[in-house]
Structures are given as structure tokens and as C-alpha cells.
Amino acid sequence: MTNQNVKSIFAENLSNLLSSTGKTVADVSADLNISYSTFSDWKNGKKMPRGGSLQSLADYFNVNLSSLLEENKTTHMFEIVNIPLYGTISAGVLSEVEGISADNVKIISLPLAMFSRPYSSTKLFAMKVNGSSMDKVIQHDEIIIAKQDDFENYKDGDIVIFSHDNEYSLKRYCPNEVEGAVLFKAESHDPTFKDIVVMSNTDYNVKIHGKVIYYGTTL
């Protein structure tokens, strides 16, 4: 580990301790008789305190030295990602998505720990499910998180948000089940919901906007 990494880890731990205790730079520097500028340099990762000062800080915050010097990986579990909520998506027949503008987009905040792998927040968006054509997997009124990707990265079996002839739906993507066509499969307890079959030679445009990586119910 480089010296700069040690400084960064220490600075992050020190900032977390200040936040959790409600102490300010001025409070601690005065209590420990340390100059304000020196303590600010520690907090900002510019300098490291010497051994005696490190122990004084540990005693002051009533923590072990390791709490100052070692990376606290559990803090990353609570990092927050902000995701735009783009209205509702049909989980029934194809339908138009309600109008979305910069003025009516809502933002939902979720901990990164909810996802099985790290994702770029710029590729994520959320929608609320309207309909029951996927209720064996995703229920009506649940919130889904989807990830945008290049078309070739969508795999057989992904649950996707797609548009066909400028209308939108949520279905399971099955490009290999029907020769000469792409199948978007419904998975519902209600047999009246049918699969959507788009012929490969259709004049209508088909676009996949994202695959579902998370779904859940809000209370």
C-alpha cells in the first residue's frame, strides 16, 4: 500500500469519526492542542500524524488505532446511488410510456449493497410496473431497476424493457425460440396474457432500453 493510500484511508476514517461524533475540526484541534491547519491537513489527506498524535486521536475518539489506519470496508456497503424513476412501464400489452421531462423525473436513492455487482449509476434507471403479465416473477406496482447496455450484450432469458413501434413493455427476451422472429415472453398466472412475437423482417423498430437487475416492493 502506498503512502498516499494510507493518507486517504486515514482521512476517510477521521472524517467518518468526526461525522459520527458530531465533532468539528475546531473542536478536536482545540481539545488536543493541535493547530487547526495541521488537523485540517490530516482530515484532507495531505499529511499523516506521527505515532504519538495517532494514539491521542484514538484515545480521543475511544477507538483502536486500526479504526484510524485500516480501510473500513463496511462503509462501502452503505454508499448510496441515485437513480432516476421514469414513471411506469406496462407489464401487460404494449403501451405508451407516460411523458417524462426534466421537471417530473423523480430520484430514488438506494445503497450499493443491494446490487450483486458494481454498476455505473449513469446506466441505471427505475420504473414502476403496471400490469400482471410478468407476475410469476415481478408483481404489479413493484419498482424495477434496469441497466442500459449495448444491444449485443442482452442475453437470452434477460427480463427487459423494450419498445416496438414506439410502444413499451416489460417481458422476458427470448431471441432464439422462434425461427425468423424475436419472442418477448409473458410469465403470468393469468393465461390471457400472450407473448409478443416480432418478426425479424418487420418494418417496425424494436429497441431494448434496459435489462432488469433488481426489483422490489415499496411499502
mmCIF file of C-alpha atoms in Angstrom:
data_model
loop_
_atom_site.group_PDB
_atom_site.id
_atom_site.type_symbol
_atom_site.label_atom_id
_atom_site.label_comp_id
_atom_site.label_asym_id
_atom_site.label_seq_id
_atom_site.Cartn_x
_atom_site.Cartn_y
_atom_site.Cartn_z
ATOM 1 C CA MET A 1 0.000 0.000 0.000
ATOM 2 C CA THR A 2 1.398 3.395 -0.979
ATOM 3 C CA ASN A 3 1.868 6.290 1.399
ATOM 4 C CA GLN A 4 -0.875 8.198 -0.426
ATOM 5 C CA ASN A 5 -3.297 5.307 0.038
ATOM 6 C CA VAL A 6 -2.567 5.279 3.765
ATOM 7 C CA LYS A 7 -3.247 9.022 3.919
ATOM 8 C CA SER A 8 -6.508 8.621 2.026
ATOM 9 C CA ILE A 9 -7.733 5.784 4.245
ATOM 10 C CA PHE A 10 -6.790 7.683 7.397
ATOM 11 C CA ALA A 11 -8.503 10.849 6.130
ATOM 12 C CA GLU A 12 -11.707 8.942 5.329
ATOM 13 C CA ASN A 13 -11.742 7.245 8.730
ATOM 14 C CA LEU A 14 -11.093 10.532 10.503
ATOM 15 C CA SER A 15 -13.909 12.231 8.589
ATOM 16 C CA ASN A 16 -16.273 9.382 9.490
ATOM 17 C CA LEU A 17 -15.373 9.703 13.170
ATOM 18 C CA LEU A 18 -15.990 13.443 13.079
ATOM 19 C CA SER A 19 -19.392 12.869 11.476
ATOM 20 C CA SER A 20 -20.433 10.107 13.867
ATOM 21 C CA THR A 21 -19.432 12.080 16.969
ATOM 22 C CA GLY A 22 -20.630 15.479 15.802
ATOM 23 C CA LYS A 23 -17.196 16.962 16.379
ATOM 24 C CA THR A 24 -15.677 19.659 14.171
ATOM 25 C CA VAL A 25 -12.087 20.313 13.162
ATOM 26 C CA ALA A 26 -12.091 23.275 15.529
ATOM 27 C CA ASP A 27 -13.375 21.126 18.420
ATOM 28 C CA VAL A 28 -10.724 18.425 18.108
ATOM 29 C CA SER A 29 -7.812 20.742 17.386
ATOM 30 C CA ALA A 30 -8.677 22.792 20.469
ATOM 31 C CA ASP A 31 -9.256 19.751 22.698
ATOM 32 C CA LEU A 32 -5.966 18.105 21.702
ATOM 33 C CA ASN A 33 -3.977 21.336 21.438
ATOM 34 C CA ILE A 34 -3.234 20.757 17.757
ATOM 35 C CA SER A 35 -3.120 23.636 15.297
ATOM 36 C CA TYR A 36 -6.225 23.992 13.144
ATOM 37 C CA SER A 37 -4.201 23.900 9.916
ATOM 38 C CA THR A 38 -2.373 20.706 10.935
ATOM 39 C CA PHE A 39 -5.596 18.890 11.782
ATOM 40 C CA SER A 40 -7.162 20.110 8.525
ATOM 41 C CA ASP A 41 -4.219 18.642 6.610
ATOM 42 C CA TRP A 42 -4.806 15.289 8.327
ATOM 43 C CA LYS A 43 -8.520 15.361 7.558
ATOM 44 C CA ASN A 44 -7.909 16.255 3.910
ATOM 45 C CA GLY A 45 -5.302 13.542 3.407
ATOM 46 C CA LYS A 46 -2.395 15.917 2.877
ATOM 47 C CA LYS A 47 -0.339 14.775 5.852
ATOM 48 C CA MET A 48 -0.218 11.934 8.393
ATOM 49 C CA PRO A 49 0.101 12.433 12.158
ATOM 50 C CA ARG A 50 3.046 10.873 13.956
ATOM 51 C CA GLY A 51 2.700 7.921 16.322
ATOM 52 C CA GLY A 52 2.019 9.911 19.487
ATOM 53 C CA SER A 53 -0.618 12.052 17.802
ATOM 54 C CA LEU A 54 -2.243 8.962 16.285
ATOM 55 C CA GLN A 55 -2.631 7.407 19.719
ATOM 56 C CA SER A 56 -4.032 10.671 21.087
ATOM 57 C CA LEU A 57 -6.647 10.677 18.330
ATOM 58 C CA ALA A 58 -7.543 7.042 19.009
ATOM 59 C CA ASP A 59 -7.925 7.780 22.721
ATOM 60 C CA TYR A 60 -9.952 10.907 21.991
ATOM 61 C CA PHE A 61 -12.471 9.041 19.831
ATOM 62 C CA ASN A 62 -12.278 5.915 22.018
ATOM 63 C CA VAL A 63 -11.287 3.642 19.117
ATOM 64 C CA ASN A 64 -8.404 1.320 18.279
ATOM 65 C CA LEU A 65 -5.558 2.511 16.080
ATOM 66 C CA SER A 66 -6.809 0.125 13.400
ATOM 67 C CA SER A 67 -10.010 2.163 13.190
ATOM 68 C CA LEU A 68 -7.889 5.071 12.021
ATOM 69 C CA LEU A 69 -5.376 3.272 9.828
ATOM 70 C CA GLU A 70 -7.227 0.373 8.195
ATOM 71 C CA GLU A 71 -9.776 0.555 5.428
ATOM 72 C CA ASN A 72 -13.266 0.137 6.786
ATOM 73 C CA LYS A 73 -14.853 -1.902 4.018
ATOM 74 C CA THR A 74 -18.245 -1.949 5.702
ATOM 75 C CA THR A 75 -18.684 1.751 4.984
ATOM 76 C CA HIS A 76 -18.852 0.973 1.268
ATOM 77 C CA MET A 77 -21.916 -1.180 1.902
ATOM 78 C CA PHE A 78 -23.792 1.990 2.759
ATOM 79 C CA GLU A 79 -22.694 4.083 -0.208
ATOM 80 C CA ILE A 80 -25.744 5.499 -1.940
ATOM 81 C CA VAL A 81 -26.546 5.585 -5.645
ATOM 82 C CA ASN A 82 -29.156 7.993 -7.015
ATOM 83 C CA ILE A 83 -31.339 6.567 -9.787
ATOM 84 C CA PRO A 84 -33.960 8.393 -11.906
ATOM 85 C CA LEU A 85 -37.503 6.996 -11.699
ATOM 86 C CA TYR A 86 -39.031 7.219 -15.178
ATOM 87 C CA GLY A 87 -42.729 6.734 -14.489
ATOM 88 C CA THR A 88 -44.485 3.418 -15.188
ATOM 89 C CA ILE A 89 -43.852 0.545 -17.604
ATOM 90 C CA SER A 90 -46.542 -1.806 -18.863
ATOM 91 C CA ALA A 91 -46.288 -5.441 -17.842
ATOM 92 C CA GLY A 92 -49.309 -6.215 -19.962
ATOM 93 C CA VAL A 93 -49.930 -5.232 -23.556
ATOM 94 C CA LEU A 94 -47.656 -2.772 -25.307
ATOM 95 C CA SER A 95 -48.494 0.775 -24.277
ATOM 96 C CA GLU A 96 -47.108 4.270 -24.437
ATOM 97 C CA VAL A 97 -44.896 5.389 -21.558
ATOM 98 C CA GLU A 98 -46.199 8.475 -19.791
ATOM 99 C CA GLY A 99 -44.437 11.691 -20.763
ATOM 100 C CA ILE A 100 -41.162 12.271 -18.971
ATOM 101 C CA SER A 101 -39.388 15.602 -18.724
ATOM 102 C CA ALA A 102 -36.601 17.049 -16.603
ATOM 103 C CA ASP A 103 -39.278 18.679 -14.449
ATOM 104 C CA ASN A 104 -41.086 15.493 -13.415
ATOM 105 C CA VAL A 105 -38.320 12.909 -13.099
ATOM 106 C CA LYS A 106 -38.115 11.648 -9.529
ATOM 107 C CA ILE A 107 -34.901 10.370 -7.956
ATOM 108 C CA ILE A 108 -34.708 7.318 -5.713
ATOM 109 C CA SER A 109 -31.672 6.608 -3.533
ATOM 110 C CA LEU A 110 -30.524 3.046 -2.881
ATOM 111 C CA PRO A 111 -27.493 1.519 -1.131
ATOM 112 C CA LEU A 112 -24.954 -0.025 -3.493
ATOM 113 C CA ALA A 113 -25.027 -3.154 -1.332
ATOM 114 C CA MET A 114 -28.420 -4.012 -2.841
ATOM 115 C CA PHE A 115 -26.723 -4.930 -6.107
ATOM 116 C CA SER A 116 -24.700 -8.085 -6.646
ATOM 117 C CA ARG A 117 -22.016 -6.206 -8.558
ATOM 118 C CA PRO A 118 -20.977 -2.562 -9.021
ATOM 119 C CA TYR A 119 -22.795 -0.661 -11.758
ATOM 120 C CA SER A 120 -22.282 2.811 -13.157
ATOM 121 C CA SER A 121 -25.177 4.928 -11.880
ATOM 122 C CA THR A 122 -25.336 6.712 -15.257
ATOM 123 C CA LYS A 123 -26.514 3.424 -16.829
ATOM 124 C CA LEU A 124 -29.273 2.736 -14.276
ATOM 125 C CA PHE A 125 -32.892 3.841 -14.243
ATOM 126 C CA ALA A 126 -36.020 2.828 -12.357
ATOM 127 C CA MET A 127 -39.646 2.322 -13.367
ATOM 128 C CA LYS A 128 -42.837 1.218 -11.637
ATOM 129 C CA VAL A 129 -44.531 -1.869 -13.069
ATOM 130 C CA ASN A 130 -48.118 -1.516 -14.256
ATOM 131 C CA GLY A 131 -49.753 -4.844 -15.067
ATOM 132 C CA SER A 132 -49.531 -8.543 -14.326
ATOM 133 C CA SER A 133 -48.082 -10.183 -17.442
ATOM 134 C CA MET A 134 -44.850 -10.912 -15.530
ATOM 135 C CA ASP A 135 -46.366 -11.648 -12.115
ATOM 136 C CA LYS A 136 -44.723 -15.058 -11.782
ATOM 137 C CA VAL A 137 -41.543 -13.026 -11.319
ATOM 138 C CA ILE A 138 -42.373 -9.334 -10.904
ATOM 139 C CA GLN A 139 -45.620 -8.123 -9.353
ATOM 140 C CA HIS A 140 -47.847 -5.219 -10.309
ATOM 141 C CA ASP A 141 -46.733 -1.976 -8.594
ATOM 142 C CA GLU A 142 -43.193 -3.197 -7.906
ATOM 143 C CA ILE A 143 -40.226 -0.944 -8.602
ATOM 144 C CA ILE A 144 -37.686 -2.299 -11.076
ATOM 145 C CA ILE A 145 -34.119 -1.129 -11.604
ATOM 146 C CA ALA A 146 -32.839 -1.576 -15.150
ATOM 147 C CA LYS A 147 -29.397 -1.230 -16.690
ATOM 148 C CA GLN A 148 -28.869 0.172 -20.174
ATOM 149 C CA ASP A 149 -26.473 -1.790 -22.360
ATOM 150 C CA ASP A 150 -25.409 -2.293 -25.950
ATOM 151 C CA PHE A 151 -27.857 -4.466 -27.870
ATOM 152 C CA GLU A 152 -25.403 -7.337 -28.356
ATOM 153 C CA ASN A 153 -24.955 -7.628 -24.574
ATOM 154 C CA TYR A 154 -28.587 -8.553 -23.906
ATOM 155 C CA LYS A 155 -28.822 -12.303 -23.361
ATOM 156 C CA ASP A 156 -31.478 -14.924 -23.942
ATOM 157 C CA GLY A 157 -33.555 -15.010 -20.743
ATOM 158 C CA ASP A 158 -32.988 -11.404 -19.642
ATOM 159 C CA ILE A 159 -36.095 -9.562 -18.446
ATOM 160 C CA VAL A 160 -36.057 -6.379 -20.497
ATOM 161 C CA ILE A 161 -37.836 -3.113 -21.098
ATOM 162 C CA PHE A 162 -38.345 -2.860 -24.838
ATOM 163 C CA SER A 163 -40.235 -0.785 -27.364
ATOM 164 C CA HIS A 164 -41.936 -1.929 -30.542
ATOM 165 C CA ASP A 165 -43.456 0.603 -32.929
ATOM 166 C CA ASN A 166 -42.931 3.310 -30.260
ATOM 167 C CA GLU A 167 -44.852 1.403 -27.570
ATOM 168 C CA TYR A 168 -43.266 -0.126 -24.478
ATOM 169 C CA SER A 169 -43.500 -3.294 -22.415
ATOM 170 C CA LEU A 170 -41.701 -5.481 -19.877
ATOM 171 C CA LYS A 171 -41.106 -9.097 -20.931
ATOM 172 C CA ARG A 172 -38.517 -11.878 -20.989
ATOM 173 C CA TYR A 173 -36.228 -11.647 -24.010
ATOM 174 C CA CYS A 174 -36.082 -14.915 -25.998
ATOM 175 C CA PRO A 175 -34.394 -14.310 -29.362
ATOM 176 C CA ASN A 176 -33.816 -17.980 -30.198
ATOM 177 C CA GLU A 177 -37.179 -19.698 -29.600
ATOM 178 C CA VAL A 178 -39.000 -18.763 -32.812
ATOM 179 C CA GLU A 179 -37.248 -19.041 -36.156
ATOM 180 C CA GLY A 180 -37.240 -15.755 -38.040
ATOM 181 C CA ALA A 181 -38.575 -13.808 -35.066
ATOM 182 C CA VAL A 182 -37.791 -12.429 -31.635
ATOM 183 C CA LEU A 183 -40.040 -13.596 -28.809
ATOM 184 C CA PHE A 184 -40.821 -11.392 -25.813
ATOM 185 C CA LYS A 185 -42.345 -13.857 -23.374
ATOM 186 C CA ALA A 186 -45.030 -13.169 -20.766
ATOM 187 C CA GLU A 187 -44.747 -15.033 -17.455
ATOM 188 C CA SER A 188 -48.118 -14.625 -15.794
ATOM 189 C CA HIS A 189 -50.546 -16.641 -13.699
ATOM 190 C CA ASP A 190 -53.231 -15.184 -15.977
ATOM 191 C CA PRO A 191 -53.289 -17.162 -19.261
ATOM 192 C CA THR A 192 -54.904 -14.277 -21.140
ATOM 193 C CA PHE A 193 -51.529 -12.525 -21.288
ATOM 194 C CA LYS A 194 -49.817 -13.549 -24.501
ATOM 195 C CA ASP A 195 -46.243 -13.490 -25.713
ATOM 196 C CA ILE A 196 -45.231 -10.762 -28.148
ATOM 197 C CA VAL A 197 -43.655 -12.048 -31.347
ATOM 198 C CA VAL A 198 -41.774 -9.624 -33.577
ATOM 199 C CA MET A 199 -40.792 -10.956 -36.975
ATOM 200 C CA SER A 200 -37.204 -10.295 -37.974
ATOM 201 C CA ASN A 201 -38.317 -8.752 -41.272
ATOM 202 C CA THR A 202 -40.809 -6.378 -39.655
ATOM 203 C CA ASP A 203 -40.844 -2.756 -40.730
ATOM 204 C CA TYR A 204 -41.397 -1.711 -37.103
ATOM 205 C CA ASN A 205 -38.445 -0.769 -34.987
ATOM 206 C CA VAL A 206 -37.620 -2.861 -31.915
ATOM 207 C CA LYS A 207 -35.339 -1.405 -29.268
ATOM 208 C CA ILE A 208 -34.277 -2.789 -25.884
ATOM 209 C CA HIS A 209 -33.866 0.017 -23.369
ATOM 210 C CA GLY A 210 -32.504 -1.950 -20.416
ATOM 211 C CA LYS A 211 -32.485 -5.262 -18.584
ATOM 212 C CA VAL A 212 -33.878 -5.676 -15.084
ATOM 213 C CA ILE A 213 -31.164 -6.130 -12.449
ATOM 214 C CA TYR A 214 -33.312 -5.576 -9.336
ATOM 215 C CA TYR A 215 -36.971 -5.474 -8.376
ATOM 216 C CA GLY A 216 -38.778 -4.917 -5.105
ATOM 217 C CA THR A 217 -41.922 -3.613 -3.459
ATOM 218 C CA THR A 218 -42.192 -0.253 -1.748
ATOM 219 C CA LEU A 219 -44.273 -0.063 1.439
#
